[in-house]
Amino acid sequence: MRYLITGGAGFLGTALSNRLARQGHKVRVLDDCSAGDPARLQPEVEFIKGDINDKTLLWKLLQDVQCVFHLAARVSVPESILFPRDYNVVNVGGTVTLMEAMRDAKVRRVILVSSGSIYGIQENIPYKESFEVHPGSPYAVSKLAAEHYVRTIGAQSGIEAVCLRVFNAYGPGQRITMANPPIIPNFLKHALTNGSVVIHGDGKQTRDYVYVDDVVNAMVNASSVVGVDQEIINIGSGVETSVLELVRLVRQVTGQKPEEIFNPYKSGGSSRMCADITKAYEKLNYLPLIPLETGLRMTIERDPQFAR
Ligand SMILES: NC(=O)c1ccc[n+]([C@@H]2O[C@H](COP(=O)([O-])OP(=O)(O)OC[C@H]3O[C@@H](n4cnc5c(N)ncnc54)[C@H](O)[C@@H]3O)[C@@H](O)[C@H]2O)c1
């Protein structure tokens, strides 16, 4: 198979690109390097620097491609509140541009990497795909709009469309950004450098943390199984973990005791989040294999930014 992976030089995209290349597939990556780094891609991966809204470039890159993984996006919830227009241009406009180019190039399937943040605040847990969604940020709105576009244009153009709602992915290669860094690499880094961890709210808020290799398994399966056209499928661990429990695990795997600083003035976001992964098992034969404690240990071992 020949694949195009948009955003393939980012955290999830690099892991996916390298996995597919190792399996002997032909992999082409389009990324504008705004957050990604092609240096981590294996040499067999064909890398093209470019913008997801460049339709002419996309059309050229799609000529002999059977399946597209669409990951190119701006990914920060707080940043999306400051710059909603940019999020609309890249996450929504970029998806529409890609679908137009795919329609013209007659590509068979697209896998959109969507987000569990689309659910917003819910009364019941775990979150099922059948729940009414309440996106609570421009980022979540942009991912929901992208889902609608890939399914609508896909249905009209004969492109099979699969949307994977990924929850909180973590693992080696996840960048610690200056503003609003992802919680797991941020806590690991501070613990390993004798720093302190800042806990927003009371720390009882929960998330569903899923290891990058498990997400890659789901993405790879979504590209090859039959009977998934138009489906929306949750990808998580199915396990709910509070921030306080995460801190306990970080202490355990690092052997350090970072000081805990509670910031009651900043909300911890939705109070509870957890994916129901029944559909992922039924449709993709997906079962998460890496428990959080193991995944934290593997992240420290495999990511050079945690080298001691
Ligand atoms: N990491 C998670 O926990 C998570 C959870 C749910 C969904 N997702 C989705 O997975 C995808 C990948 O996320 P990630 O965590 O790897 O983030 P990331 O920022 O590492 O990857 C996104 C990539 O898209 C590229 N990009 C951004 N704007 C672009 C543009 N205009 N043209 C071309 N490329 C562009 C960036 O350079 C980056 O390499 C995103 O679509 C994100 O919404 C991630």
Coordinates of C-alpha atoms and ligand atoms in Angstrom, one line a residue:
M1 CA 0.0 0.0 0.0
R2 CA 1.0 3.6 -0.5
Y3 CA -0.1 6.0 2.2
L4 CA -0.1 9.8 2.6
I5 CA 0.1 10.9 6.2
T6 CA -0.7 14.6 6.7
G7 CA 0.9 15.9 9.9
G8 CA 3.1 12.9 9.7
A9 CA 6.1 14.6 11.3
G10 CA 4.2 15.3 14.5
F11 CA 3.9 13.1 17.7
L12 CA 1.3 10.6 16.6
G13 CA 2.2 11.0 12.9
T14 CA 5.9 10.0 13.3
A15 CA 5.0 6.9 15.3
L16 CA 2.5 5.9 12.6
S17 CA 4.8 6.7 9.6
N18 CA 7.7 4.8 11.1
R19 CA 5.4 1.8 11.9
L20 CA 4.0 1.6 8.4
A21 CA 7.5 2.0 6.8
R22 CA 8.8 -0.8 9.0
Q23 CA 6.0 -3.0 7.8
G24 CA 7.2 -2.4 4.2
H25 CA 4.6 0.1 3.0
K26 CA 5.4 3.2 1.0
V27 CA 4.8 6.2 3.2
R28 CA 4.6 9.8 2.1
V29 CA 4.4 12.6 4.7
L30 CA 3.1 16.1 4.2
D31 CA 3.8 18.4 7.1
D32 CA 4.5 22.2 7.4
C33 CA 6.9 21.6 10.4
S34 CA 5.0 24.1 12.5
A35 CA 5.0 21.6 15.3
G36 CA 6.6 18.5 13.7
D37 CA 10.2 17.4 13.1
P38 CA 11.0 15.2 10.1
A39 CA 14.4 14.3 11.6
R40 CA 12.6 11.6 13.6
L41 CA 11.2 9.9 10.5
Q42 CA 12.9 6.8 9.2
P43 CA 14.9 7.3 6.0
E44 CA 12.5 5.2 3.9
V45 CA 9.7 7.7 4.6
E46 CA 9.3 10.3 1.8
F47 CA 8.9 13.7 3.4
I48 CA 7.4 16.8 1.8
K49 CA 7.3 20.1 3.6
G50 CA 4.0 21.9 2.7
D51 CA 0.7 23.2 3.8
I52 CA -2.5 21.2 4.2
N53 CA -4.4 24.0 2.3
D54 CA -2.2 23.7 -0.8
K55 CA -4.6 21.8 -3.0
T56 CA -2.3 21.6 -6.1
L57 CA 0.5 20.0 -4.0
L58 CA -2.0 17.6 -2.3
W59 CA -3.3 16.5 -5.7
K60 CA 0.2 15.7 -6.9
L61 CA 1.1 13.8 -3.7
L62 CA -2.1 11.8 -3.9
Q63 CA -1.7 10.3 -7.4
D64 CA -0.7 6.8 -6.5
V65 CA -2.0 6.7 -2.9
Q66 CA -4.7 4.3 -1.7
C67 CA -5.3 5.6 1.8
V68 CA -4.8 8.9 3.6
F69 CA -4.3 9.4 7.4
H70 CA -5.3 12.9 8.2
L71 CA -3.5 14.2 11.3
A72 CA -2.3 17.7 10.2
A73 CA -3.9 20.1 12.6
R74 CA -3.3 22.7 15.3
V75 CA -3.8 20.8 18.5
S76 CA -3.9 23.1 21.6
V77 CA -7.2 23.8 23.3
P78 CA -6.1 27.0 25.1
E79 CA -4.4 28.3 21.9
S80 CA -7.6 27.7 19.9
I81 CA -9.5 30.0 22.3
L82 CA -7.0 32.8 21.5
F83 CA -6.8 32.1 17.8
P84 CA -10.1 30.4 16.7
R85 CA -9.7 31.7 13.1
D86 CA -6.4 29.9 12.6
Y87 CA -7.9 26.7 14.0
N88 CA -10.7 27.0 11.5
V89 CA -8.4 27.6 8.6
V90 CA -6.1 24.7 9.3
N91 CA -8.3 22.1 11.0
V92 CA -11.5 22.7 9.0
G93 CA -10.3 24.4 5.8
G94 CA -7.4 22.0 5.5
T95 CA -9.7 19.0 5.9
V96 CA -12.0 20.3 3.1
T97 CA -9.0 21.0 0.9
L98 CA -7.7 17.5 1.4
M99 CA -11.2 16.0 0.7
E100 CA -11.5 17.9 -2.6
A101 CA -8.0 16.8 -3.7
M102 CA -8.8 13.2 -2.6
R103 CA -12.1 13.3 -4.6
D104 CA -10.2 14.5 -7.7
A105 CA -7.4 12.0 -7.3
K106 CA -9.9 9.1 -6.6
V107 CA -8.3 7.9 -3.3
R108 CA -10.1 5.0 -1.7
R109 CA -10.1 5.7 2.1
V110 CA -9.4 8.5 4.6
I111 CA -8.8 8.0 8.3
L112 CA -9.4 11.2 10.2
V113 CA -7.7 11.4 13.6
S114 CA -10.4 13.2 15.6
S115 CA -10.6 13.9 19.3
G116 CA -12.4 12.8 22.4
S117 CA -12.6 16.5 23.3
I118 CA -15.6 16.7 21.0
Y119 CA -17.7 15.1 23.7
G120 CA -17.3 18.1 26.1
I121 CA -19.0 17.8 29.5
Q122 CA -21.2 14.7 29.8
E123 CA -23.5 13.3 32.5
N124 CA -22.6 9.7 32.0
I125 CA -19.3 7.9 31.7
P126 CA -17.7 6.1 29.8
Y127 CA -18.3 8.2 26.7
K128 CA -20.1 6.3 23.9
E129 CA -20.0 7.3 20.2
S130 CA -23.8 7.6 20.4
F131 CA -23.7 10.4 23.0
E132 CA -24.8 13.9 21.9
V133 CA -21.6 15.9 21.7
H134 CA -20.9 19.3 23.4
P135 CA -17.6 20.6 22.0
G136 CA -16.4 23.2 24.5
S137 CA -13.6 24.9 22.6
P138 CA -12.8 26.1 19.0
Y139 CA -10.4 23.2 18.8
A140 CA -13.2 20.7 19.6
V141 CA -15.6 22.4 17.2
S142 CA -12.9 22.3 14.5
K143 CA -12.5 18.5 15.0
L144 CA -16.2 18.0 14.9
A145 CA -16.5 20.0 11.7
A146 CA -13.7 18.0 10.2
E147 CA -15.6 14.7 11.1
H148 CA -18.7 16.1 9.3
Y149 CA -16.7 17.1 6.2
V150 CA -14.9 13.8 5.7
R151 CA -18.1 11.8 6.1
T152 CA -20.2 14.1 3.9
I153 CA -17.7 14.7 1.1
G154 CA -16.7 11.0 1.5
A155 CA -20.2 9.8 1.0
Q156 CA -20.8 12.0 -2.0
S157 CA -17.4 11.1 -3.7
G158 CA -17.1 7.4 -3.0
I159 CA -14.3 7.8 -0.4
E160 CA -14.5 5.6 2.6
A161 CA -14.3 7.8 5.7
V162 CA -13.4 6.6 9.2
C163 CA -13.1 9.0 12.2
L164 CA -11.1 7.9 15.2
R165 CA -11.9 9.9 18.4
V166 CA -8.5 9.6 20.2
F167 CA -8.5 10.5 23.9
N168 CA -5.3 11.6 25.7
A169 CA -2.4 10.0 23.8
Y170 CA 1.0 10.0 25.4
G171 CA 4.4 8.4 24.8
P172 CA 7.9 9.0 23.4
G173 CA 8.2 11.9 21.0
Q174 CA 5.5 14.1 22.6
R175 CA 6.8 17.6 22.7
I176 CA 6.8 19.7 25.9
T177 CA 5.6 23.0 24.5
M178 CA 6.3 26.2 26.4
A179 CA 2.7 27.2 26.8
N180 CA 0.2 24.6 28.0
P181 CA 2.4 21.5 27.7
P182 CA 0.8 18.1 27.6
I183 CA 0.4 16.8 31.2
I184 CA 2.4 13.5 31.0
P185 CA 5.7 14.6 29.5
N186 CA 5.5 17.8 31.6
F187 CA 5.0 15.9 34.9
L188 CA 7.8 13.4 34.0
K189 CA 10.2 16.1 33.1
H190 CA 9.6 18.0 36.3
A191 CA 9.8 14.9 38.4
L192 CA 13.1 13.8 36.8
T193 CA 14.7 17.3 37.3
N194 CA 13.7 17.6 41.0
G195 CA 11.1 20.2 40.0
S196 CA 7.5 20.5 41.1
V197 CA 4.2 19.5 39.5
V198 CA 1.3 22.0 39.2
I199 CA -2.1 20.5 39.6
H200 CA -5.0 22.5 38.3
G201 CA -8.2 22.5 40.4
D202 CA -8.3 19.7 43.1
G203 CA -6.6 17.0 40.9
K204 CA -9.7 14.8 41.1
Q205 CA -10.5 15.4 37.4
T206 CA -10.0 12.3 35.3
R207 CA -8.7 11.5 31.8
D208 CA -8.3 8.5 29.6
Y209 CA -4.5 8.2 28.9
V210 CA -3.7 5.9 25.9
Y211 CA -0.2 4.9 24.9
V212 CA 1.0 6.0 21.4
D213 CA 1.6 2.4 20.2
D214 CA -2.0 1.4 21.0
V215 CA -3.2 4.5 19.0
V216 CA -1.0 3.4 16.1
N217 CA -2.5 -0.1 16.2
A218 CA -6.0 1.4 15.9
M219 CA -5.0 3.6 13.1
V220 CA -3.3 0.8 11.1
N221 CA -6.3 -1.5 11.6
A222 CA -8.7 1.3 10.5
S223 CA -6.9 1.5 7.2
S224 CA -7.4 -2.2 6.3
V225 CA -10.5 -3.6 7.9
V226 CA -13.8 -3.8 6.0
G227 CA -17.2 -2.4 7.2
V228 CA -16.0 0.9 8.7
D229 CA -17.0 3.4 6.1
Q230 CA -18.7 6.4 7.8
E231 CA -17.9 5.1 11.3
I232 CA -16.9 7.2 14.3
I233 CA -14.9 5.1 16.8
N234 CA -13.4 6.0 20.2
I235 CA -9.7 5.2 20.8
G236 CA -8.6 5.3 24.4
S237 CA -7.5 2.9 27.1
G238 CA -11.0 2.6 28.6
V239 CA -9.5 3.4 32.0
E240 CA -10.2 6.6 34.0
T241 CA -7.2 8.1 35.8
S242 CA -7.3 11.2 38.1
V243 CA -4.5 13.7 38.0
L244 CA -3.7 12.8 41.6
E245 CA -3.4 9.1 40.6
L246 CA -1.2 10.2 37.7
V247 CA 1.1 12.0 40.1
R248 CA 1.3 8.9 42.3
L249 CA 2.4 6.8 39.2
V250 CA 4.9 9.5 38.1
R251 CA 6.5 9.3 41.6
Q252 CA 6.6 5.5 41.4
V253 CA 8.2 5.2 37.9
T254 CA 10.7 8.1 38.4
G255 CA 11.5 7.2 42.0
Q256 CA 11.3 11.0 42.7
K257 CA 9.0 13.0 44.9
P258 CA 8.1 16.2 43.1
E259 CA 6.5 18.9 45.2
E260 CA 2.8 19.2 44.4
I261 CA 1.5 22.7 43.9
F262 CA -2.2 23.1 43.7
N263 CA -3.6 25.9 41.6
P264 CA -7.2 26.3 42.6
Y265 CA -7.7 29.3 40.3
K266 CA -7.3 27.4 37.1
S267 CA -9.9 24.9 36.1
G268 CA -8.8 21.4 35.4
G269 CA -11.2 21.2 32.4
S270 CA -14.0 18.6 32.1
S271 CA -14.3 16.8 35.4
R272 CA -14.4 13.3 34.1
M273 CA -13.4 11.8 30.7
C274 CA -13.2 8.1 29.7
A275 CA -13.7 6.3 26.4
D276 CA -16.1 3.4 25.9
I277 CA -13.9 1.3 23.6
T278 CA -16.4 -1.5 22.9
K279 CA -17.0 -0.3 19.3
A280 CA -13.2 -0.1 18.7
Y281 CA -13.0 -3.8 19.7
E282 CA -15.9 -4.8 17.5
K283 CA -15.0 -2.8 14.4
L284 CA -11.2 -2.7 14.6
N285 CA -10.3 -5.6 16.8
Y286 CA -8.7 -3.0 19.0
L287 CA -7.6 -3.7 22.5
P288 CA -5.2 -1.4 24.4
L289 CA -2.1 -3.4 25.4
I290 CA -0.1 -0.9 27.5
P291 CA -1.3 0.0 31.0
L292 CA -0.5 3.5 32.2
E293 CA 2.4 2.6 34.5
T294 CA 4.1 0.5 31.9
G295 CA 3.6 3.3 29.3
L296 CA 5.1 5.8 31.6
R297 CA 8.2 3.6 32.1
M298 CA 8.5 3.1 28.3
T299 CA 8.2 6.8 27.7
I300 CA 11.1 7.5 30.1
E301 CA 13.2 4.8 28.6
R302 CA 12.6 5.6 24.9
D303 CA 12.4 9.4 24.8
P304 CA 15.8 11.1 24.7
Q305 CA 14.3 14.2 26.3
F306 CA 14.1 12.1 29.6
A307 CA 17.7 10.8 29.3
R308 CA 19.4 10.8 32.8
Ligands
LIG1 N1 -2.1 13.7 21.0 C1 -3.3 13.5 21.4 O1 -3.5 13.2 22.6 C2 -4.4 13.6 20.4 C3 -5.7 13.3 20.9 C4 -6.8 13.5 20.0 C5 -6.6 13.8 18.7 N2 -5.4 14.1 18.3 C6 -5.2 14.5 16.9 O2 -4.1 13.8 16.3 C7 -3.5 14.6 15.3 C8 -2.0 14.6 15.6 O3 -1.8 15.2 16.9 P1 -0.4 15.2 17.6 O4 -0.6 15.1 19.1 O5 0.5 14.3 17.0 O6 0.1 16.7 17.4 P2 1.3 17.3 16.6 O7 1.2 18.8 16.8 O8 2.6 16.7 17.1 O9 1.0 16.9 15.1 C9 0.3 17.7 14.2 C10 1.2 17.9 13.0 O10 0.5 18.7 12.0 C11 1.4 19.6 11.4 N3 0.7 20.7 10.9 C12 0.1 21.7 11.6 N4 -0.5 22.6 10.8 C13 -0.2 22.2 9.5 C14 -0.5 22.7 8.2 N5 -1.2 23.9 8.0 N6 -0.1 22.0 7.1 C15 0.6 20.8 7.3 N7 0.9 20.3 8.5 C16 0.5 21.0 9.6 C17 2.4 20.0 12.6 O11 3.6 20.5 12.1 C18 2.5 18.7 13.3 O12 3.6 17.9 12.9 C19 -4.1 16.0 15.3 O13 -5.1 16.0 14.3 C20 -4.8 16.0 16.7 O14 -6.0 16.8 16.6 C21 -4.3 14.0 19.1

